[in-house]
Structure formats: C-alpha cells, structure tokens
CSV table of C-alpha atoms and ligand atoms in Angstrom, one decimal:
chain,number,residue,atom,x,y,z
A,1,UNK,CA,26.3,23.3,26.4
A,2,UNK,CA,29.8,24.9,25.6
A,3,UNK,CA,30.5,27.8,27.8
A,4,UNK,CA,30.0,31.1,25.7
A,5,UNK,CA,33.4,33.0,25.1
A,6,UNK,CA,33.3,36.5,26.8
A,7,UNK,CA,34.2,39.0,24.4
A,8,UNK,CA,37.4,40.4,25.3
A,9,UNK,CA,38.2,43.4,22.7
A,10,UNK,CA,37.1,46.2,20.4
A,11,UNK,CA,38.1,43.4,17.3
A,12,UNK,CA,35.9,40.9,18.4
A,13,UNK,CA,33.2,43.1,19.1
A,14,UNK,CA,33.6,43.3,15.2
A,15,UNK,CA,35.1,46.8,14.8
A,16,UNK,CA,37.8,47.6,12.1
A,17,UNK,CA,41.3,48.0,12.2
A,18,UNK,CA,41.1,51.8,12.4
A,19,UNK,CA,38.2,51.9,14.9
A,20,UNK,CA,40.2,49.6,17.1
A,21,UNK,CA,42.9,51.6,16.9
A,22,UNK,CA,41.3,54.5,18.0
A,23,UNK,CA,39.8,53.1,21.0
A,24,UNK,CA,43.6,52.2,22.1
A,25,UNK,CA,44.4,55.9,21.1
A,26,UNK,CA,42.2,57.5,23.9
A,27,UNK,CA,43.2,55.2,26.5
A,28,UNK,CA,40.0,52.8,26.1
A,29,UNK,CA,41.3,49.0,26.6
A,30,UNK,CA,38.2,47.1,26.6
A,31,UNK,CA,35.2,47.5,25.6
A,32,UNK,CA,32.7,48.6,28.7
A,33,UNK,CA,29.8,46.5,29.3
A,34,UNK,CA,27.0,48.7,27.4
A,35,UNK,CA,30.0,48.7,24.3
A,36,UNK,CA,30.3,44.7,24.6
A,37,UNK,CA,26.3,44.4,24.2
A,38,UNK,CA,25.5,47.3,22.2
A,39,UNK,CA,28.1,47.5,19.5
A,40,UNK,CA,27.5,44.1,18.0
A,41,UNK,CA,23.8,44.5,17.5
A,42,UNK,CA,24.2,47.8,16.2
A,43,UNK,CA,26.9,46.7,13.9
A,44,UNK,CA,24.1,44.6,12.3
A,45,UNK,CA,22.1,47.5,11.5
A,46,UNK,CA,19.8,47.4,14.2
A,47,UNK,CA,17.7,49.8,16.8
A,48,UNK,CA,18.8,50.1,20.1
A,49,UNK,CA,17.1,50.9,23.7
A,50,UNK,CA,20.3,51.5,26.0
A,51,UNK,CA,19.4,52.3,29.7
A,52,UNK,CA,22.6,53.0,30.5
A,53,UNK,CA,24.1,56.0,32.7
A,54,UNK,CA,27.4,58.4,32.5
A,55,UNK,CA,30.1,56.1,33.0
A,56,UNK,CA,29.2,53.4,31.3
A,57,UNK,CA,30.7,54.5,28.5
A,58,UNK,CA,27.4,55.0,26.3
A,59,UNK,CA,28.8,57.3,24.1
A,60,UNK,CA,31.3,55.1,22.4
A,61,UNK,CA,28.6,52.6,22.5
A,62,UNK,CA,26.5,55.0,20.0
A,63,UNK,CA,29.8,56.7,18.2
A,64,UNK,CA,31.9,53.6,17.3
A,65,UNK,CA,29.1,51.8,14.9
A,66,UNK,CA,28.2,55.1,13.5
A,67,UNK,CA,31.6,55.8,12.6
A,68,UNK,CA,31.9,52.4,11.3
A,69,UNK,CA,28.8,53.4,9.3
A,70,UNK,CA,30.9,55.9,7.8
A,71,UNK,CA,33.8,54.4,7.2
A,72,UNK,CA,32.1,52.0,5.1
A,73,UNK,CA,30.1,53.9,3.2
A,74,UNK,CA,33.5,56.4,2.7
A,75,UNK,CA,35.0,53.4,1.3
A,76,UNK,CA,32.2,52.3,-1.3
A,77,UNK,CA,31.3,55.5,-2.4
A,78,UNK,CA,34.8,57.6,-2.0
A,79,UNK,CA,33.1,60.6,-0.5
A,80,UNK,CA,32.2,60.7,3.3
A,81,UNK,CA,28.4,61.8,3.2
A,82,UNK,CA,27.6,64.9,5.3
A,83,UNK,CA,25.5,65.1,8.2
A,84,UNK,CA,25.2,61.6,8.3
A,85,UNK,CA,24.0,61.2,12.3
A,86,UNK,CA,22.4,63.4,14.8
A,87,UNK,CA,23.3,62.8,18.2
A,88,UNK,CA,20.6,65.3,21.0
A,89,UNK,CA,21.3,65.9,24.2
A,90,UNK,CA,19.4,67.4,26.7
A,91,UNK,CA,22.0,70.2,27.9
A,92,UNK,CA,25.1,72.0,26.3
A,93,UNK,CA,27.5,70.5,28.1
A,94,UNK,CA,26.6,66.6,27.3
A,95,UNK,CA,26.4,68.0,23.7
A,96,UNK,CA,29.6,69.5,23.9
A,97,UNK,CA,31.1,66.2,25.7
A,98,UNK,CA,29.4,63.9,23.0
A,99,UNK,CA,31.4,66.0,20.0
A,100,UNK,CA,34.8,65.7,22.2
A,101,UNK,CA,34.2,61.9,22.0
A,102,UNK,CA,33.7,61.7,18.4
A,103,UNK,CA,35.8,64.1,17.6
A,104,UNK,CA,38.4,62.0,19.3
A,105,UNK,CA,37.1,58.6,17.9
A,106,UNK,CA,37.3,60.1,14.5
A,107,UNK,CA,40.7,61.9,14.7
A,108,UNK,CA,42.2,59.3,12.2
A,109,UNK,CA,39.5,60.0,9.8
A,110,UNK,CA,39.1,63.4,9.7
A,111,UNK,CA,36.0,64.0,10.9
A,112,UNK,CA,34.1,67.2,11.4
A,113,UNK,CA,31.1,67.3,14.2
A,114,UNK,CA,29.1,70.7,14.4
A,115,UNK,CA,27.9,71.4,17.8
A,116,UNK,CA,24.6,73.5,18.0
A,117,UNK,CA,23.7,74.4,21.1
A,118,UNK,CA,21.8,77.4,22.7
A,119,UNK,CA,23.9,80.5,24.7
A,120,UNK,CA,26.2,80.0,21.9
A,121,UNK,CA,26.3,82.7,18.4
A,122,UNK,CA,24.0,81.1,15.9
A,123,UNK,CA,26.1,82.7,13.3
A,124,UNK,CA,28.9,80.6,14.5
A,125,UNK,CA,27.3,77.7,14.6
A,126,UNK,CA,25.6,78.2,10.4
A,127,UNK,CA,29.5,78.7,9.7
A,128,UNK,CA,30.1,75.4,11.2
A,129,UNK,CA,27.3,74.2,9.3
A,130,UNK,CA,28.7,75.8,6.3
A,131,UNK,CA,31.6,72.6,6.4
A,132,UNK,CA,29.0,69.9,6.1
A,133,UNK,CA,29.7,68.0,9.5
A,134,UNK,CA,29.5,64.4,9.5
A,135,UNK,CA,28.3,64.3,12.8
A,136,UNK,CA,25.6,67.2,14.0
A,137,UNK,CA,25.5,67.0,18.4
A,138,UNK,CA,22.7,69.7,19.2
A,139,UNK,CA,20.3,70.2,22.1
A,140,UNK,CA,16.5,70.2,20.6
A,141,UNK,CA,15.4,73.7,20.8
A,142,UNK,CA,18.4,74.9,18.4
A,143,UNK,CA,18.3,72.5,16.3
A,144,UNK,CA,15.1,73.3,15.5
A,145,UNK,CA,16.4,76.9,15.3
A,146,UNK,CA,18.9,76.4,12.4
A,147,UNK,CA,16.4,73.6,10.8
A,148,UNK,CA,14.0,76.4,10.6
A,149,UNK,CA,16.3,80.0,9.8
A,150,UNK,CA,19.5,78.5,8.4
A,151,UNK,CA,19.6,78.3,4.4
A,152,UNK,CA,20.7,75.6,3.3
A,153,UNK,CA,20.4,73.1,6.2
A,154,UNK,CA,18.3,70.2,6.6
A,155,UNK,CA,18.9,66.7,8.0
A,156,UNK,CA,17.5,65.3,4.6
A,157,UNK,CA,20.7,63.0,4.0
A,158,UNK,CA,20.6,61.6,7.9
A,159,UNK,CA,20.8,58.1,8.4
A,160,UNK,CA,21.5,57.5,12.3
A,161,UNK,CA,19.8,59.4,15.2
A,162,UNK,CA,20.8,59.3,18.8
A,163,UNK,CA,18.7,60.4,21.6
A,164,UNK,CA,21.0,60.5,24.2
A,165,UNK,CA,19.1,61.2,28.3
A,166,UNK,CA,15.9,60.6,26.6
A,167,UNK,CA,14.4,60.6,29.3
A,168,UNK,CA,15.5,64.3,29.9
A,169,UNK,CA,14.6,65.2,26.2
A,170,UNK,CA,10.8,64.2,27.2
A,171,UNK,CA,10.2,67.3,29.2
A,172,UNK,CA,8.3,70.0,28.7
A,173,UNK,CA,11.3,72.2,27.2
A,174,UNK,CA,12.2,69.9,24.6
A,175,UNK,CA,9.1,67.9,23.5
A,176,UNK,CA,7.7,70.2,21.0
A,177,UNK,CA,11.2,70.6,19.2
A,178,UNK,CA,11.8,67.2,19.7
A,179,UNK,CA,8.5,66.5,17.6
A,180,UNK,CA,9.1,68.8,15.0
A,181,UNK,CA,13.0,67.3,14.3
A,182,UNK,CA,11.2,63.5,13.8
A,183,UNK,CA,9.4,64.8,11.6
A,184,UNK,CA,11.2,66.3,9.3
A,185,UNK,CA,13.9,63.8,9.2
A,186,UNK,CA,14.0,60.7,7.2
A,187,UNK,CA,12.1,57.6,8.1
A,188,UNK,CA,14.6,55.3,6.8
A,189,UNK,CA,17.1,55.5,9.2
A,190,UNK,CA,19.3,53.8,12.1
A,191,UNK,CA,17.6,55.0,15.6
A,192,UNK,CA,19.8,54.8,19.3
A,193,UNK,CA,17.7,55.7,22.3
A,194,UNK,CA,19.6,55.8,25.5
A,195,UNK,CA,17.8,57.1,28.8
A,196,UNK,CA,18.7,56.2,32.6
A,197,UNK,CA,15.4,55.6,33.3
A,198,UNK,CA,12.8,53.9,31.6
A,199,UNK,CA,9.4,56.5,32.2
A,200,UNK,CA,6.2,55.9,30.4
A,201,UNK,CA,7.4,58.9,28.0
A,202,UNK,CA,10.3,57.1,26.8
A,203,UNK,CA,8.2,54.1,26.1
A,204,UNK,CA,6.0,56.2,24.4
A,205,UNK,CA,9.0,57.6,22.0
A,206,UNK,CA,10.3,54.1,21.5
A,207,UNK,CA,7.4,52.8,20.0
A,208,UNK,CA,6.9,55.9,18.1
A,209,UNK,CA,10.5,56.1,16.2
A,210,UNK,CA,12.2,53.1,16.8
A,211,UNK,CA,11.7,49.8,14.5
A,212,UNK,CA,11.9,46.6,16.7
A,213,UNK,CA,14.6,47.6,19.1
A,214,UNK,CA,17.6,45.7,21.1
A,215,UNK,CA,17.2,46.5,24.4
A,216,UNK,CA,20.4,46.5,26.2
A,217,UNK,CA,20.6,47.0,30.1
A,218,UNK,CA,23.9,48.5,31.3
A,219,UNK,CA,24.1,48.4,35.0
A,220,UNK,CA,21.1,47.3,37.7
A,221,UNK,CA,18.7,50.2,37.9
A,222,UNK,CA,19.9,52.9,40.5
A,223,UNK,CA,22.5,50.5,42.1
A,224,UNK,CA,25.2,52.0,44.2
A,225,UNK,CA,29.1,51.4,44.4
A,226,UNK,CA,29.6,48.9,47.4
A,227,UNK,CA,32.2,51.2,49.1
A,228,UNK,CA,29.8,54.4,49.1
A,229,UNK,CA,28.4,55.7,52.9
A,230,UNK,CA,25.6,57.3,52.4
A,231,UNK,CA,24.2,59.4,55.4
A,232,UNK,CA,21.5,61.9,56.4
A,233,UNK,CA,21.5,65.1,58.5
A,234,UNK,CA,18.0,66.0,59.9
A,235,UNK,CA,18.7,69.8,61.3
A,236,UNK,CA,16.8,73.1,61.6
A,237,UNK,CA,16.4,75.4,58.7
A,238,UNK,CA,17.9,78.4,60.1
A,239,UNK,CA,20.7,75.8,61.1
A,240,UNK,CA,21.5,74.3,57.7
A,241,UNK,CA,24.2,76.5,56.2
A,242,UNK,CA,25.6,76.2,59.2
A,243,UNK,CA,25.3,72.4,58.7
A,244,UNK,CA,26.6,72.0,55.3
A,245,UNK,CA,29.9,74.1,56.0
A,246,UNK,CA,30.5,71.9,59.1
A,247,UNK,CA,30.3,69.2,57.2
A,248,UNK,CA,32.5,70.7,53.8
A,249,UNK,CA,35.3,71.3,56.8
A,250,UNK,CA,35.2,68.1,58.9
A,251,UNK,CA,35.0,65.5,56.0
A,252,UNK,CA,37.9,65.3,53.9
A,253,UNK,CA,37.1,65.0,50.9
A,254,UNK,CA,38.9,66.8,47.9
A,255,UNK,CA,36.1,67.1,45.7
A,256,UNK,CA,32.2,67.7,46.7
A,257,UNK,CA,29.4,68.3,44.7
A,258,UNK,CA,26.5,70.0,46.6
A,259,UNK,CA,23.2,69.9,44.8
A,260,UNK,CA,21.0,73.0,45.5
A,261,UNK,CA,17.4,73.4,43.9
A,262,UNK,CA,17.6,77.0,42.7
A,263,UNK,CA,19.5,78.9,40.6
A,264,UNK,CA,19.8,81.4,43.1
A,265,UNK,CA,21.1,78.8,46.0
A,266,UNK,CA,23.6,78.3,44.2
A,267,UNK,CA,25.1,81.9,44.0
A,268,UNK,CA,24.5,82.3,47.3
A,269,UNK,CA,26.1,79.3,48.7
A,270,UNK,CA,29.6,79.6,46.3
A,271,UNK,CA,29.7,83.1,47.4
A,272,UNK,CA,29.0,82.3,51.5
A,273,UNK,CA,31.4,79.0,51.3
A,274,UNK,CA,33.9,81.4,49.0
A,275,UNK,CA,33.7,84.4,51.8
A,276,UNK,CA,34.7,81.5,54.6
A,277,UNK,CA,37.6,80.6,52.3
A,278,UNK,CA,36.3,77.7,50.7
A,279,UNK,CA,36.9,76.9,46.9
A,280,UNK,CA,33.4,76.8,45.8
A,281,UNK,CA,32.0,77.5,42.3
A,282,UNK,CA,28.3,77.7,40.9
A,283,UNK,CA,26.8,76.2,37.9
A,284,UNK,CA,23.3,76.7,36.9
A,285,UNK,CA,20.9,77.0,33.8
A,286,UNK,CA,21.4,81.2,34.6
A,287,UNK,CA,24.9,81.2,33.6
A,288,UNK,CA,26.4,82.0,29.8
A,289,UNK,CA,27.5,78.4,28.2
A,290,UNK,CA,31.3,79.8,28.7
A,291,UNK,CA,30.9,80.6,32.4
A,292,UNK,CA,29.1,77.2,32.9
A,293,UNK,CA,32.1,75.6,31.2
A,294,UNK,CA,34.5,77.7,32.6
A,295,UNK,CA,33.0,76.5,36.0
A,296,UNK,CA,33.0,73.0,34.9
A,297,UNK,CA,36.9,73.0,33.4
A,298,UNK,CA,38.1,74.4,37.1
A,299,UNK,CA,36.4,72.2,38.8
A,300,UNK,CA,37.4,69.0,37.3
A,301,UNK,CA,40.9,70.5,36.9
A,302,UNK,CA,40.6,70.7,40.9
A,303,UNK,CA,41.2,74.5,41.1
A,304,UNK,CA,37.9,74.8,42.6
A,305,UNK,CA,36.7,71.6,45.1
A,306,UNK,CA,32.9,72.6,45.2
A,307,UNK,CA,31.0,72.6,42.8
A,308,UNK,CA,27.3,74.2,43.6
A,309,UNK,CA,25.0,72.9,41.0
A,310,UNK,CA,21.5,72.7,40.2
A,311,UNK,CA,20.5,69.5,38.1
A,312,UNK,CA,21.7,71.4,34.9
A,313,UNK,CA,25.5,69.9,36.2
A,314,UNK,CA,24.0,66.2,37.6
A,315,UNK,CA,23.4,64.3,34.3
A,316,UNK,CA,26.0,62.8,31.8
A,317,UNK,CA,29.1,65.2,32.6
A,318,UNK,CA,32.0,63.3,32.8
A,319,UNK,CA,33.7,64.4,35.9
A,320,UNK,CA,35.9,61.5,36.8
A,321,UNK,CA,35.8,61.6,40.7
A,322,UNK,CA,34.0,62.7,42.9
A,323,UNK,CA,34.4,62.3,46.6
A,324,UNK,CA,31.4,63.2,48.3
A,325,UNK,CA,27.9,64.8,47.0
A,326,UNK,CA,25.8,66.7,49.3
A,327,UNK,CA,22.2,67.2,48.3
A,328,UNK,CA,21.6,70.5,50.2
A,329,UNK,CA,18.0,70.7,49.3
A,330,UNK,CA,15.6,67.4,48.8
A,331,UNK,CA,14.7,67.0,46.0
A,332,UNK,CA,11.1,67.7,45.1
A,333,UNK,CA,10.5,64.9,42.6
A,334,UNK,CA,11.5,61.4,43.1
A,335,UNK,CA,13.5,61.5,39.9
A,336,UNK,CA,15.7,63.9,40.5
A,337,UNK,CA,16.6,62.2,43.4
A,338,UNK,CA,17.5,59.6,41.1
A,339,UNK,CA,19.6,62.1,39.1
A,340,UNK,CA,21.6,62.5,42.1
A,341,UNK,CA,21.9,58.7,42.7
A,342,UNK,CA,24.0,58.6,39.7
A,343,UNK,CA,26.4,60.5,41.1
A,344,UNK,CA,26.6,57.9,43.4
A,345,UNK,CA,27.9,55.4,41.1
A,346,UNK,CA,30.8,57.6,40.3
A,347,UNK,CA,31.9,58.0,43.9
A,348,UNK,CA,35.0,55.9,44.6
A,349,UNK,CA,35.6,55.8,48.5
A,350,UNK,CA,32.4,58.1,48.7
A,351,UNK,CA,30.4,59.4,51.2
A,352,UNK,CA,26.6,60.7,50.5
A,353,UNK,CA,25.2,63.0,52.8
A,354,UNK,CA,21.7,63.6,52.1
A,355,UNK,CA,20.7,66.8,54.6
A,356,UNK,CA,17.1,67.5,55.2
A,357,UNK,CA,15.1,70.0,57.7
B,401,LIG,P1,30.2,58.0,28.9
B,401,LIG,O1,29.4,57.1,29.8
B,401,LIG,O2,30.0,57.7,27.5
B,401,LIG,O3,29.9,59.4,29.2
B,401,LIG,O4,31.7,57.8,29.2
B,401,LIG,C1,32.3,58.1,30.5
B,401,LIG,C2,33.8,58.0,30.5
B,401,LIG,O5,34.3,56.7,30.2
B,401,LIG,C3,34.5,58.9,29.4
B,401,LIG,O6,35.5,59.5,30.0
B,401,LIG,C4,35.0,57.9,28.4
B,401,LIG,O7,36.2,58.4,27.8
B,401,LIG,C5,35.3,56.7,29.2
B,401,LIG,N1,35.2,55.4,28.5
B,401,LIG,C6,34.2,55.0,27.6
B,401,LIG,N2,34.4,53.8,27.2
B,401,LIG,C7,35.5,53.3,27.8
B,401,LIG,C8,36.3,52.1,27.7
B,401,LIG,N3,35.9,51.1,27.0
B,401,LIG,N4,37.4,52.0,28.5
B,401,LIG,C9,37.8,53.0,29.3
B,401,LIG,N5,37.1,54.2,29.4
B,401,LIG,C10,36.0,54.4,28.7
C-alpha cells in the first residue's frame, strides 16, 4: 500500500491563494493538527465534531473554510452576504478572541465581525449590527437579547454556525438561549461543534443540529506535556495562604495562574499577594468586561505575573505561557478539574501544584 503523503501546507489542505496568504500574514506556517483534519472535510461542505482544546488552533480550523465560504460566494454573486456565520462562545473574552482571529484572517478581504457580548452597551453593539457583519461572535444570552429587541436583526440569511466550548454552552446559563437561537435560525445550514469534552449533553446537541458529522479528535483526551511536574501540597486550612505565598516566592516561575473557586477568593488573594509585594491581579465573572480585559491584557503583557482566576479565565484564552498553575482550592466537580488540566497542556517547563487541606 503506498505510504499516504502528510499534508504539509495551508495549499494542500485546499485553501486559496488569499486564504493561504493570510495564514503566512499572522505568523501561522503550517497547518495545526485539528486545521490538517478539519479544514479538508469542511471544505467539502460537511458537519464537524472537533474535540479539540485552546491551542490547537481550533479557531482557524472553523474561520478558514468559513471564510473560504465567503470568498466564493463573494466571487459568484459580487456582493459578500451579511451575517453569513455565527460563531458562540461561552464567555466574552473567547468571543472577543474568536473576532480577533477572523478579523485578522479576513484583513485582506475586508471583513466586518460584530461582537455581542454581555457587560458591554447593547446600543453599541445594534450600531455594529447596523454595518451588516459577515461574521456575528456572541455569547448565547445576548444574542438572544438583540435577536429578540433589536429591529431589524435576525440570523435569517445564516449559513454556518459554530458552537465553540460546547460543552460550556450546555449549562444551565446558556441552554435556554441556546434553544431559542436553533430555532430560529435556518435549518439549511453548515454546523461546527467544537467542545473539549465529550459529555452526554454534547451528544445530545449533536444529534439534535448536526447532519452526519466528521468527527475529528485533536489531541488524546486530557493528556499532559511530557516536561510538566505536577505536585500536591496537603496543609492545614488556617495554613494555606501561608502555603501558596511560600510557594509564589520559592518557585521561580515568571508567570502563575492560581485558580480560586470564588469570586471573592480572588479579591482577597490579589489584594493579600499585592500587600506582600507580589504582582497579582484578579479576574472573575464579578468584574465589568473592560476590567476583566484590562486584567487579562496586563497579564499576558507580563506587567502583572499572577493572575487570580475563577474558571471564567481557565477556558480558551490564549495566553501563550504559562509557567506554573496553582489550583488553590479543589475543585468541586471533576470537570473543572479538567478545565484546569488544560492549562497543563500549555505549560512549557511547567510545574502544577495542586494544594489541598
Ligand atoms: P486556538 O486554539 O484557536 O485558540 O489558537 C491558539 C493559538 O494558536 C492562537 O494564538 C493562534 O493564533 C495560534 N495558531 C493557530 N493556528 C496556528 C498555526 N497553524 N500555526 C501557528 N499558530 C497557530
């Protein structure tokens, strides 16, 4: 049998000329494994399961046929439809990173995303509506929002959605808004479902709006980089701030993560850790979207080293090192322990301390 040929670039993955080009404009080189196996299939108009984590490059697995969609359909028709795909994402700041991706993507082609996302002016967003985005990046509940109050809008014209984290979009928050969008959006259409876990929910949703799917498996589930320590501190309650600033001093590491389970925790800790001269910062669901990005921005521009987060910060943001994550609290649920695995994968000469009492 002859040897298959591994598919080497964005060309052969069956991409055009200006596609390809914009790959090498943001620095991307070769296509990453979840591009290599997705892009093709969805190139030929199919459905596609992706479990596939932040890192693997999932997003320009989804963008780059969608914006090969467009091109096409730009070049038949001479007009570039309007909100031709709707990408959701569980939080703002995966929405906001999706739209930076496209937006980059489609520089050459002048494309126009709308981001509509909640802790942001509504009145904002119906002006960005008011351009007729290609591309519409929203978390469920405001989507719903403008698809109920905002004249004029519907997703009537839409012919790809992405459900990006699925398995975050199942939860209680988002599943009644997530019910009411499929159904008022058209049936004939392209559907992407990526998740990082495959739950009995997103089985569920698969069967429900997806039309005999490629399933495409990114990276083993929940694996770790070979080069990451991971490690465990059993101490005393009363002992564990204590703990966890012995162990932000004595390992040097120039970027940490610590994972709290509260909101609260994680004002507390930034301002303890900040009081002992430590640059820590907090993120949580309590803050404004421009203080959680603000947060975000100084941290992966390494003005602050800590970043305090609950799980709003632990899925799909694209921080691009990390050296060590500290889960200060367990987590209560097995999956959110899995969250925190994925941080794992992004650690580089890591170290995972896992503190418990
Ligand atoms: P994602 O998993 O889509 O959130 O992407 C994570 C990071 O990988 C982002 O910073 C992307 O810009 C980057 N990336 C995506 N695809 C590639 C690629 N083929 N080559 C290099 N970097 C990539």
């Amino acid at each position: 049998m002859a040897e298959e040929k591994e598919v080497k670039t964005f060309k052969e993955l069956g991409l055009r000329d200006e596609l390809v080009e914009a790959c090498e404009n943001v620095g991307w080189k070769t296509p990453s494994k979840i591009q290599a196996e997705a892009i093709p299939h969805a190139l030929e108009g199919k459905d596609l399961i992706g479990l596939a984590q932040t890192g693997s490059g999932k997003t320009g697995a989804f963008a780059l046929p969608i914006l090969q969609a467009l091109l096409e359909i730009a070049e038949n028709q001479r007009t570039v439809p309007a909100f031709f795909a709707c990408v959701l994402s569980p939080t703002r700041e995966l929405a906001i990173q999706i739209s930076e991706q496209f937006e980059a993507l489609g520089s050459g082609i002048s494309l126009r995303c709308a981001v509509l996302v909640g802790g942001v002016d509504m009145m904002q967003q119906t002006l960005a509506l008011g351009k007729r985005p290609h591309i519409v990046v929203a978390t469920p509940g405001r989507l719903m929002d403008h698809l109920t109050n905002t004249k004029g809008f519907s997703l009537g014209t839409l012919k790809y959605l992405v459900l990006d984290e699925a398995d975050r979009l199942l939860n209680d928050d988002f599943e009644k808004s997530l019910d009411e969008i499929l159904n008022v959006i058209p049936r004939m259409r392209q559907t992407y479902l990526f998740s990082a876990t495959m739950t009995k929910k997103v089985k569920k949703l698969q069967r429900a709006c997806l039309k005999n799917p490629v399933k495409i498996e990114a990276a083993s589930k929940y694996s770790t980089v070979d080069t990451l320590k991971q490690q465990y501190r059993f101490v005393p309650a009363k002992y564990k701030d204590c703990y966890l600033v012995y162990i932000l001093t004595e390992v040097s590491a120039s970027s940490t993560m610590v994972f709290t389970r509260t909101c609260d925790a994680t004002r507390l800790l930034a301002l303890m850790l900040r009081n002992l001269g430590q640059r820590a910062i907090p993120i949580s669901g309590h803050m404004s979207q421009s203080k959680r990005l603000g947060a975000l921005n100084k941290f992966k521009a390494g003005e602050c080293n800590i970043l305090i987060c609950t799980d709003v910060a632990s899925r799909g943001l694209d921080i691009p090192s990390v050296d060590m994550v500290i889960n200060y609290d367990i987590p209560t649920n097995s999956k959110v322990r899995i969250i925190s695995i994925e941080w794992e994968e992004r650690l580089v000469q890591g170290e995972l301390v896992l503190q418990s009492h």
